[in-house]
Amino acid sequence: MKIVVIGSVAAGTSVAAKARRNTEEAEIFVYDQGKDISYSVCGIPYHIGEEVEELSALTPRNAAWFKKRYNVSVFTEHKVTRIDPANKQLEVTDLVSGEKKQDNYDGLVFATGASPFTPPPFNQKEYDNVFQVRTIQDARDIGAYSSKQPKKALIIGAGFIGLEMTEQLIHKGLEVTIVQLEDQVMPPMDADMTFHIEEHMRAKGVNLILGDTVKIIEGKTSVERVITTNGITIEPDIVILSAGVRPNTELAKEMGVKLGDSRAIAVNNKMQTNLPDVYAVGDVAESFSVITGKPIYRPLGSTANKMGRIAGDVITGGDLEHRGVLGTGIFRIFELHVGQTGLTEKEAKKEGYDVEVLYNIKPDHAEYLGGKELTIKALADKKTGRILGAQVIGKAGVDKRIDVIATAITFKAKAEDLFHLDLAYAPPFATTKDPILYTGMVLDNALKRNPLITPADLINRLDWNEKVQIIDTRSKKDFEKSHVKGAIHIPLAELRERNVELDKNVTTVTYCNKGVTGNAAQNVLINYGFKKVYNLSGGNKNFQNHIKMIEKNYSK
């Protein structure tokens, strides 16, 4: 049996390694048009920022290592230029010598990855100070250019790579401007969560230009000046393009491989394409959602390794199957850690779910030992109680919480199940009622007895002139500092006596600073016979942030 893999980064090398573990009988060949193999794309920003000193740390293996360790023949700077699926033959060009050779296969795996998208007008001409962040060669090129000591950087795109590069370039002392097409950073997340990221970045001196694009470039060999669609002029010394990626499917399309709606290669749960003995893995292939079962495209290194292992097993007679993904991701932007898993609120509603939305603001561990505030936005399906997704932002403990929720969603946990998890507790690591347990408890209560209302929903109701009585249960000092417009100030301690001042038949909203006291007030009013009582999720703190977000959008 002869296995040919096209591509040798995360997915391709995983195919080869797993196939060899399963059998010593197969011949395994890997072709890659690049110079480097099995490297960490995600580590490149940290090398550029000098957190990772040696570039070799991101490229720990080479072709000789794979030959010695796995008896796998890896050919770098070799490009597969044509494939004949009927006869299982392919043509390979040596990019150094220009020589062409014919090869054959019994099993063929596309691990051709994805390429950075070059947005207009940067795609019209090459400039010596414009770079992308995708390959080890990109890292070398940026490192070489850094010797010119650029002072001002322009980053196009505010996704994972754009924000990680922002952090690293700021650390190196550069002034950074980001231009982002959408009106928020990290478009896959909900805007009411990314607002926290934007505030943090501006506080660190980042110039954020949202809802705008570069329209004009001035300069012959270098970008000297750009003008945006909204007329903003920027004069960068270096430009980083991080406007997303596109799957490398050209060769696959030519041989008749079917693409999915995302324009990545469509595969089944065994990583098989529509053609016999042809597989696709990693950033060139579609995955599917654990929650909806629908195809999705989530190009992540973790998924690529998983897909590669599955294909390597299946192609050698194994029974591994891909179980889908949640799109779980995490990144750091200065001291802030940001994690996401499952569906966002906008995605869940688009899929037709009626969702309960919780904003949970709690310390990651005991405050008396320096616990830092976490903001968790979690969603549950009102019909089934199933957890659908979460976004977590904070300065510590984000990875732990997002991974617990991702695990829970994978096993179809309901809101009530989160509360019953037996999680590790000691004051240096968690609170007695961990933010995860609290998330489950409050969501479960919201589904069964204590409904929540989001700031957006409350504002919409007020805009439509719905009659709502809003009760601020905090101290007079807190109320005078800031409060929801139109709120009645009744501290919790006075509510049992003063509830007679309120109308039991009118929709009522209670709130405090972050949600706990508001919930206690909600229970008091429910027990006194009030018909419809909501607790403002995340309290006044979350509401005021929402107002600032709205004002930011209006000011554009």
Coordinates of C-alpha atoms in Angstrom, one line a residue:
M1 CA 0.0 0.0 0.0
K2 CA 1.3 3.4 -0.9
I3 CA 0.0 6.5 0.9
V4 CA 0.7 10.0 -0.5
V5 CA 0.1 13.1 1.6
I6 CA 0.1 16.6 0.1
G7 CA 1.1 19.0 2.8
S8 CA 3.4 18.6 5.8
V9 CA 2.3 21.0 8.6
A10 CA 0.0 19.9 11.5
A11 CA -2.5 17.7 9.7
G12 CA -0.2 16.1 7.1
T13 CA 2.4 15.0 9.5
S14 CA -0.3 13.6 11.8
V15 CA -1.6 11.5 9.0
A16 CA 1.8 10.1 8.3
A17 CA 2.6 9.4 11.9
K18 CA -0.6 7.6 12.7
A19 CA -0.5 5.6 9.5
R20 CA 3.0 4.4 10.4
R21 CA 2.0 3.5 13.9
N22 CA -0.8 1.3 12.5
T23 CA 1.4 -0.5 10.0
E24 CA 4.9 -1.1 8.8
E25 CA 3.8 -2.4 5.5
A26 CA 2.8 0.9 3.9
E27 CA 5.0 3.2 1.9
I28 CA 4.3 6.8 3.0
F29 CA 5.3 9.8 1.0
V30 CA 4.7 13.4 1.9
Y31 CA 5.1 16.3 -0.5
D32 CA 5.2 20.0 0.5
Q33 CA 6.0 23.0 -1.6
G34 CA 7.4 24.9 1.4
K35 CA 10.8 24.6 3.0
D36 CA 9.6 23.9 6.6
I37 CA 7.4 21.1 8.0
S38 CA 5.5 20.3 11.1
Y39 CA 5.8 23.8 12.5
S40 CA 3.7 25.9 14.9
V41 CA 1.8 28.6 12.9
C42 CA 0.2 29.8 16.2
G43 CA 3.6 30.4 17.7
I44 CA 4.8 32.8 15.0
P45 CA 3.5 36.0 16.6
Y46 CA 5.4 35.1 19.8
H47 CA 8.6 34.7 18.0
I48 CA 8.2 38.0 16.3
G49 CA 7.5 39.6 19.7
E50 CA 10.6 37.8 21.0
E51 CA 8.8 35.8 23.7
V52 CA 10.1 32.8 21.7
E53 CA 13.7 33.6 21.1
E54 CA 14.7 30.9 18.7
L55 CA 12.7 30.3 15.5
S56 CA 13.9 26.7 15.6
A57 CA 11.7 26.1 18.7
L58 CA 8.7 26.4 16.3
T59 CA 10.2 23.9 13.8
P60 CA 11.4 21.0 16.0
R61 CA 11.2 18.3 13.3
N62 CA 12.6 18.1 9.7
A63 CA 12.4 15.5 6.9
A64 CA 15.4 13.6 8.2
W65 CA 13.7 13.2 11.6
F66 CA 10.5 11.8 10.1
K67 CA 12.5 9.4 8.0
K68 CA 14.5 8.1 11.0
R69 CA 11.5 8.1 13.4
Y70 CA 8.7 6.9 11.2
N71 CA 10.3 5.7 8.0
V72 CA 8.3 8.4 6.2
S73 CA 9.7 10.1 3.1
V74 CA 9.1 13.8 3.2
F75 CA 10.0 15.9 0.2
T76 CA 10.1 19.7 0.8
E77 CA 10.0 22.2 -2.0
H78 CA 8.1 19.7 -4.1
K79 CA 4.8 20.7 -5.6
V80 CA 2.1 18.3 -6.7
T81 CA 0.9 19.9 -10.0
R82 CA -1.5 17.4 -11.5
I83 CA -3.5 14.3 -10.3
D84 CA -5.2 11.6 -12.4
P85 CA -7.7 10.0 -10.0
A86 CA -8.8 7.4 -12.6
N87 CA -5.3 5.9 -12.7
K88 CA -4.2 7.1 -9.2
Q89 CA -1.3 8.9 -10.6
L90 CA 0.2 12.3 -9.9
E91 CA 2.8 14.7 -11.2
V92 CA 5.3 16.3 -8.9
T93 CA 7.6 19.2 -9.6
D94 CA 10.9 19.8 -7.8
L95 CA 10.7 23.5 -7.2
V96 CA 14.5 23.8 -6.8
S97 CA 15.6 21.9 -10.0
G98 CA 12.5 22.3 -12.0
E99 CA 12.4 18.5 -12.7
K100 CA 9.1 16.7 -12.9
K101 CA 8.4 13.1 -11.9
Q102 CA 5.4 10.8 -12.0
D103 CA 4.2 9.1 -8.8
N104 CA 1.2 6.9 -7.9
Y105 CA -0.9 6.2 -4.8
D106 CA -3.3 3.8 -3.3
G107 CA -4.5 6.4 -0.8
L108 CA -4.2 10.2 -1.2
V109 CA -4.6 12.8 1.5
F110 CA -5.1 16.5 0.9
A111 CA -3.5 18.4 3.8
T112 CA -2.8 21.5 1.7
G113 CA -3.9 23.9 4.4
A114 CA -5.1 27.5 3.8
S115 CA -3.6 30.7 2.5
P116 CA -3.9 34.2 4.0
F117 CA -6.5 36.4 2.2
T118 CA -4.9 39.5 0.6
P119 CA -7.6 42.2 0.7
P120 CA -7.7 44.9 -1.9
P121 CA -6.0 47.2 -2.6
F122 CA -2.9 45.2 -1.2
N123 CA -3.5 42.5 -3.8
Q124 CA -2.7 44.8 -6.7
K125 CA 1.0 45.1 -6.1
E126 CA 3.9 43.8 -4.0
Y127 CA 5.4 46.0 -1.3
D128 CA 8.5 45.3 0.7
N129 CA 7.0 46.3 4.0
V130 CA 3.7 44.3 3.7
F131 CA 3.7 40.9 5.4
Q132 CA 1.4 38.0 6.3
V133 CA 1.7 35.6 9.3
R134 CA 1.2 32.1 8.1
T135 CA 4.5 30.3 7.5
I136 CA 8.0 30.1 9.0
Q137 CA 9.3 31.9 6.0
D138 CA 6.9 34.8 6.9
A139 CA 8.5 34.9 10.3
R140 CA 11.9 35.0 8.8
D141 CA 10.9 37.9 6.5
I142 CA 9.3 39.9 9.3
G143 CA 12.4 39.3 11.4
A144 CA 14.7 40.5 8.7
Y145 CA 12.6 43.6 8.1
S146 CA 12.7 44.4 11.8
S147 CA 16.3 45.3 11.5
K148 CA 15.1 48.5 9.9
Q149 CA 13.5 49.3 13.3
P150 CA 10.0 50.2 12.2
K151 CA 8.1 52.5 14.6
K152 CA 4.5 52.4 13.4
A153 CA 2.6 49.3 12.4
L154 CA -0.7 48.9 10.5
I155 CA -2.6 45.6 11.0
I156 CA -5.4 44.7 8.7
G157 CA -7.9 42.5 10.5
A158 CA -8.7 41.9 14.1
G159 CA -9.1 38.2 14.4
F160 CA -6.8 35.8 16.3
I161 CA -3.6 36.6 14.4
G162 CA -4.3 40.4 14.2
L163 CA -4.8 40.7 18.0
E164 CA -1.8 38.5 18.9
M165 CA 0.4 40.5 16.5
T166 CA -0.9 43.7 18.1
E167 CA 0.1 42.5 21.5
Q168 CA 3.6 41.5 20.4
L169 CA 4.3 44.6 18.4
I170 CA 3.2 46.9 21.3
H171 CA 5.6 44.9 23.5
K172 CA 8.3 45.6 21.0
G173 CA 7.6 49.3 21.3
L174 CA 5.8 50.0 18.0
E175 CA 2.7 52.2 17.7
V176 CA -0.1 50.0 16.4
T177 CA -3.2 50.9 14.3
I178 CA -5.8 48.2 13.4
V179 CA -8.2 48.6 10.5
Q180 CA -11.1 46.1 10.7
L181 CA -13.9 45.7 8.2
E182 CA -16.5 44.8 10.7
D183 CA -17.5 47.2 13.5
Q184 CA -16.0 45.0 16.2
V185 CA -12.8 43.0 16.9
M186 CA -13.1 39.2 16.8
P187 CA -16.2 39.1 14.6
P188 CA -17.0 35.5 15.5
M189 CA -17.8 36.6 19.0
D190 CA -20.8 38.7 20.3
A191 CA -20.3 42.4 20.2
D192 CA -21.3 42.9 23.9
M193 CA -18.3 40.7 24.8
T194 CA -15.8 42.1 22.3
F195 CA -16.5 45.5 23.6
H196 CA -14.5 44.6 26.7
I197 CA -11.5 43.6 24.5
E198 CA -11.7 46.9 22.6
E199 CA -11.8 49.0 25.8
H200 CA -8.7 47.1 27.1
M201 CA -6.8 47.5 23.8
R202 CA -7.5 51.3 23.7
A203 CA -6.3 51.6 27.3
K204 CA -3.0 50.0 26.1
G205 CA -2.6 52.6 23.3
V206 CA -3.9 50.7 20.3
N207 CA -5.6 52.8 17.7
L208 CA -8.7 50.9 16.7
I209 CA -10.4 51.8 13.4
L210 CA -13.5 49.7 13.1
G211 CA -16.1 49.4 10.3
D212 CA -13.6 50.7 7.8
T213 CA -11.2 49.5 5.1
V214 CA -8.1 50.7 3.3
K215 CA -9.1 52.3 0.0
I216 CA -5.9 54.0 -1.3
I217 CA -2.3 53.0 -1.0
E218 CA 0.5 55.6 -1.6
G219 CA 4.1 54.5 -2.2
K220 CA 6.0 52.8 -5.0
T221 CA 8.0 49.9 -3.5
S222 CA 6.8 50.4 0.1
V223 CA 3.5 51.4 1.6
E224 CA 4.2 54.9 2.8
R225 CA 0.6 56.1 3.4
V226 CA -2.9 54.6 3.3
I227 CA -6.3 56.3 3.2
T228 CA -9.3 54.5 4.5
T229 CA -12.8 54.5 3.0
N230 CA -13.8 56.9 5.8
G231 CA -11.0 59.3 4.9
I232 CA -8.6 58.4 7.7
T233 CA -4.9 58.7 6.8
I234 CA -2.3 56.3 8.3
E235 CA 1.5 56.4 7.7
P236 CA 2.9 53.0 8.6
D237 CA 6.4 51.7 8.6
I238 CA 5.2 48.0 8.4
V239 CA 1.9 46.4 7.4
I240 CA 0.6 43.1 8.7
L241 CA -2.2 41.5 6.7
S242 CA -4.4 39.2 9.0
A243 CA -7.7 39.3 7.2
G244 CA -8.5 35.6 7.4
V245 CA -7.6 32.6 5.3
R246 CA -9.0 30.7 2.4
P247 CA -8.6 26.9 2.0
N248 CA -6.1 25.7 -0.7
T249 CA -8.5 23.7 -2.8
E250 CA -7.4 24.4 -6.4
L251 CA -5.7 21.0 -7.0
A252 CA -8.6 19.1 -5.4
K253 CA -11.2 20.9 -7.5
E254 CA -9.3 20.1 -10.7
M255 CA -9.5 16.4 -10.0
G256 CA -13.2 16.5 -9.1
V257 CA -13.2 16.6 -5.3
K258 CA -16.4 18.1 -4.0
L259 CA -16.3 21.3 -2.0
G260 CA -18.8 22.3 0.8
D261 CA -20.7 25.5 1.2
S262 CA -17.7 27.0 3.0
R263 CA -15.6 26.3 -0.1
A264 CA -13.4 23.9 1.9
I265 CA -13.3 20.3 0.9
A266 CA -16.4 18.3 2.0
V267 CA -15.6 15.2 4.0
N268 CA -17.5 12.6 6.0
N269 CA -16.7 11.6 9.5
K270 CA -13.8 9.4 8.3
M271 CA -12.3 12.3 6.4
Q272 CA -13.2 10.8 3.1
T273 CA -14.1 12.9 0.1
N274 CA -16.5 12.0 -2.7
L275 CA -13.7 10.3 -4.6
P276 CA -12.5 6.8 -3.7
D277 CA -9.4 6.6 -1.6
V278 CA -9.1 10.4 -1.4
Y279 CA -9.1 12.1 1.9
A280 CA -8.9 15.7 3.2
V281 CA -7.7 17.0 6.6
G282 CA -6.8 20.2 8.4
D283 CA -7.4 23.7 7.2
V284 CA -8.4 22.6 3.7
A285 CA -11.3 20.5 5.0
E286 CA -14.7 21.2 6.4
S287 CA -15.7 20.0 9.9
F288 CA -19.2 19.9 11.4
S289 CA -20.8 21.3 14.5
V290 CA -21.2 19.1 17.6
I291 CA -24.3 21.1 18.4
T292 CA -26.1 21.5 15.1
G293 CA -24.5 18.7 13.0
K294 CA -24.1 21.1 10.1
P295 CA -20.9 21.6 8.2
I296 CA -18.7 24.4 9.5
Y297 CA -15.2 25.7 8.7
R298 CA -12.9 26.3 11.7
P299 CA -9.3 26.3 10.7
L300 CA -7.4 25.6 14.0
G301 CA -4.3 23.7 14.7
S302 CA -6.0 21.5 17.3
T303 CA -8.6 20.4 14.8
A304 CA -6.0 19.8 12.1
N305 CA -4.0 17.4 14.3
K306 CA -7.2 15.6 15.2
M307 CA -8.3 15.2 11.6
G308 CA -4.9 14.0 10.5
R309 CA -4.8 11.3 13.2
I310 CA -8.3 10.1 12.1
A311 CA -7.4 9.9 8.4
G312 CA -4.1 8.1 9.1
D313 CA -6.1 5.5 11.1
V314 CA -8.9 5.1 8.6
I315 CA -6.6 4.8 5.6
T316 CA -4.8 1.9 7.3
G317 CA -7.9 0.0 8.3
G318 CA -8.8 1.7 11.6
D319 CA -12.2 2.7 12.8
L320 CA -11.6 6.3 14.2
E321 CA -14.3 8.8 13.3
H322 CA -14.4 12.6 13.5
R323 CA -17.0 13.7 16.1
G324 CA -17.2 17.4 15.1
V325 CA -16.0 20.5 16.7
L326 CA -17.3 23.4 18.8
G327 CA -15.0 26.0 17.4
T328 CA -13.3 26.3 20.8
G329 CA -10.6 29.0 20.9
I330 CA -8.6 31.1 23.2
F331 CA -6.2 34.0 22.9
R332 CA -4.4 36.6 25.0
I333 CA -4.4 40.3 24.4
F334 CA -2.0 41.9 26.9
E335 CA -3.2 40.8 30.4
L336 CA -6.7 39.9 29.1
H337 CA -7.5 36.2 28.2
V338 CA -10.5 35.5 25.9
G339 CA -12.1 32.1 25.4
Q340 CA -15.0 31.0 23.3
T341 CA -16.8 27.7 22.7
G342 CA -20.0 26.6 21.0
L343 CA -22.6 28.9 19.6
T344 CA -22.7 32.7 20.2
E345 CA -26.0 34.4 20.9
K346 CA -26.2 35.6 17.3
E347 CA -25.4 32.1 15.9
A348 CA -27.9 30.4 18.2
K349 CA -30.7 32.7 17.2
K350 CA -29.8 32.3 13.6
E351 CA -30.1 28.5 14.1
G352 CA -33.6 29.0 15.5
Y353 CA -32.9 28.4 19.2
D354 CA -34.9 30.3 21.9
V355 CA -32.0 31.0 24.2
E356 CA -31.6 32.0 27.9
V357 CA -28.6 34.3 28.2
L358 CA -26.6 34.7 31.3
Y359 CA -23.9 37.2 32.1
N360 CA -22.0 35.9 35.2
I361 CA -19.4 38.2 36.7
K362 CA -17.3 36.4 39.4
P363 CA -13.7 36.2 40.6
D364 CA -11.7 33.3 39.2
H365 CA -10.5 32.3 42.7
A366 CA -10.8 33.7 46.2
E367 CA -10.5 37.5 46.2
Y368 CA -8.6 37.5 49.4
L369 CA -5.8 35.7 47.5
G370 CA -5.9 38.1 44.6
G371 CA -8.8 36.6 42.5
K372 CA -9.4 38.4 39.2
E373 CA -12.8 39.1 37.8
L374 CA -14.2 36.8 35.1
T375 CA -17.1 37.7 32.8
I376 CA -18.9 34.7 31.5
K377 CA -21.6 34.9 28.9
A378 CA -23.4 31.5 28.7
L379 CA -26.3 30.3 26.6
A380 CA -28.8 27.6 27.2
D381 CA -31.7 26.3 25.0
K382 CA -35.0 27.2 26.7
K383 CA -36.7 24.1 25.3
T384 CA -34.2 21.5 26.4
G385 CA -32.0 23.2 28.9
R386 CA -28.9 22.2 26.9
I387 CA -25.8 24.4 27.2
L388 CA -25.2 25.9 23.7
G389 CA -22.1 28.1 24.1
A390 CA -20.1 30.4 26.2
Q391 CA -17.6 33.3 26.0
V392 CA -15.3 34.0 28.9
I393 CA -13.1 37.1 29.4
G394 CA -10.8 37.8 32.3
K395 CA -7.2 38.0 33.5
A396 CA -6.9 34.5 35.0
G397 CA -8.8 31.2 34.9
V398 CA -10.4 31.6 31.5
D399 CA -8.8 28.5 30.0
K400 CA -10.1 26.3 32.8
R401 CA -13.7 27.5 32.5
I402 CA -13.9 27.5 28.8
D403 CA -12.5 23.9 28.6
V404 CA -15.0 22.7 31.3
I405 CA -17.9 24.2 29.4
A406 CA -16.6 22.8 26.1
T407 CA -16.5 19.4 27.7
A408 CA -20.0 19.8 29.0
I409 CA -21.4 20.8 25.7
T410 CA -19.7 17.9 23.9
F411 CA -21.5 15.5 26.2
K412 CA -24.8 17.3 25.8
A413 CA -24.9 18.7 29.3
K414 CA -27.9 20.8 30.5
A415 CA -27.6 23.9 32.6
E416 CA -28.5 21.9 35.7
D417 CA -25.6 19.5 35.1
L418 CA -23.0 22.3 35.4
F419 CA -24.0 23.0 39.0
H420 CA -23.5 19.3 40.0
L421 CA -19.9 19.0 38.6
D422 CA -17.4 18.1 41.3
L423 CA -14.8 20.7 40.5
A424 CA -11.5 21.2 42.3
Y425 CA -11.6 23.8 45.0
A426 CA -9.0 25.5 47.2
P427 CA -8.8 29.3 47.7
P428 CA -5.8 29.8 45.4
F429 CA -7.6 28.1 42.5
A430 CA -11.3 28.7 42.7
T431 CA -14.2 30.0 44.8
T432 CA -16.3 27.6 46.9
K433 CA -19.1 28.1 44.3
D434 CA -16.9 28.1 41.2
P435 CA -18.0 30.4 38.3
I436 CA -18.9 27.3 36.4
L437 CA -21.2 26.0 39.1
Y438 CA -22.7 29.4 39.5
T439 CA -23.3 29.6 35.8
G440 CA -25.2 26.3 35.8
M441 CA -27.2 27.2 38.9
V442 CA -28.3 30.6 37.6
L443 CA -29.1 29.3 34.1
D444 CA -31.1 26.5 35.6
N445 CA -33.0 28.9 37.9
A446 CA -33.7 31.1 34.9
L447 CA -35.1 28.3 32.9
K448 CA -37.4 27.1 35.7
R449 CA -38.3 30.0 38.0
N450 CA -36.1 33.1 37.9
P451 CA -36.0 34.4 34.3
L452 CA -33.2 36.7 33.3
I453 CA -33.3 39.8 31.0
T454 CA -30.4 41.0 29.1
P455 CA -29.5 44.7 28.8
A456 CA -30.4 44.6 25.1
D457 CA -33.8 43.1 25.8
L458 CA -34.6 45.7 28.5
I459 CA -33.5 48.6 26.3
N460 CA -35.7 47.2 23.4
R461 CA -38.7 47.0 25.7
L462 CA -38.2 50.5 26.9
D463 CA -37.7 51.7 23.3
W464 CA -41.1 50.2 22.5
N465 CA -42.7 52.0 25.4
E466 CA -43.6 48.7 27.2
K467 CA -44.6 49.4 30.8
V468 CA -41.7 48.1 33.0
Q469 CA -41.0 48.9 36.6
I470 CA -37.3 48.7 37.3
I471 CA -36.1 48.2 40.9
D472 CA -32.5 49.2 41.9
T473 CA -31.7 47.1 45.0
R474 CA -28.3 48.6 45.8
S475 CA -27.1 51.2 48.3
K476 CA -28.0 54.9 47.8
K477 CA -24.3 55.6 47.1
D478 CA -24.2 53.1 44.2
F479 CA -27.6 54.3 42.9
E480 CA -26.4 57.9 42.8
K481 CA -23.2 56.9 41.0
S482 CA -25.0 55.3 38.1
H483 CA -28.3 53.5 37.5
V484 CA -30.7 52.3 34.9
K485 CA -32.7 55.2 33.6
G486 CA -36.2 55.3 35.2
A487 CA -35.2 52.9 38.0
I488 CA -36.9 53.1 41.4
H489 CA -34.4 52.9 44.3
I490 CA -35.5 50.3 46.9
P491 CA -32.7 48.6 48.7
L492 CA -33.2 44.9 49.2
A493 CA -33.4 45.3 53.0
E494 CA -36.5 47.5 52.5
L495 CA -38.2 45.6 49.7
R496 CA -40.3 43.3 51.9
E497 CA -42.0 46.3 53.5
R498 CA -42.0 48.6 50.4
N499 CA -43.2 46.1 47.8
V500 CA -46.7 47.4 48.3
E501 CA -45.6 50.6 46.5
L502 CA -45.3 48.5 43.3
D503 CA -47.8 47.0 40.9
K504 CA -47.8 43.2 41.0
N505 CA -49.3 42.9 37.5
V506 CA -46.7 45.0 35.7
T507 CA -43.5 43.5 34.3
T508 CA -40.8 44.1 36.9
V509 CA -37.0 44.1 36.6
T510 CA -34.7 43.9 39.6
Y511 CA -31.0 44.5 39.5
C512 CA -27.9 45.1 41.7
N513 CA -24.2 45.6 40.8
K514 CA -23.6 42.2 39.2
G515 CA -26.6 40.0 39.7
V516 CA -26.7 38.3 43.1
T517 CA -28.7 40.8 45.1
G518 CA -31.0 41.4 42.1
N519 CA -31.8 37.7 42.2
A520 CA -32.5 37.8 45.9
A521 CA -34.9 40.7 45.2
Q522 CA -36.5 38.8 42.4
N523 CA -37.2 35.9 44.7
V524 CA -38.8 38.3 47.3
L525 CA -41.2 39.7 44.7
I526 CA -42.1 36.3 43.2
N527 CA -42.9 35.1 46.7
Y528 CA -45.1 38.1 47.3
G529 CA -47.1 37.3 44.2
F530 CA -45.7 39.5 41.5
K531 CA -46.7 38.0 38.1
K532 CA -43.6 38.6 35.9
V533 CA -40.3 39.4 37.5
Y534 CA -36.9 39.4 35.7
N535 CA -33.4 39.8 37.1
L536 CA -31.1 42.0 34.9
S537 CA -28.3 39.7 33.9
G538 CA -24.9 41.0 34.9
G539 CA -26.5 43.8 36.9
N540 CA -25.8 47.5 36.5
K541 CA -22.2 46.9 35.6
N542 CA -23.1 44.9 32.6
F543 CA -25.9 47.3 31.7
Q544 CA -23.6 50.4 31.8
N545 CA -21.1 48.6 29.6
H546 CA -23.9 47.9 27.1
I547 CA -24.8 51.6 27.1
K548 CA -21.2 52.5 26.4
M549 CA -21.1 50.0 23.6
I550 CA -24.2 51.6 22.0
E551 CA -22.8 55.1 22.4
K552 CA -19.6 54.0 20.8
N553 CA -21.5 52.7 17.8
Y554 CA -23.6 55.9 17.5
S555 CA -20.5 58.0 17.6
K556 CA -19.0 56.5 14.5

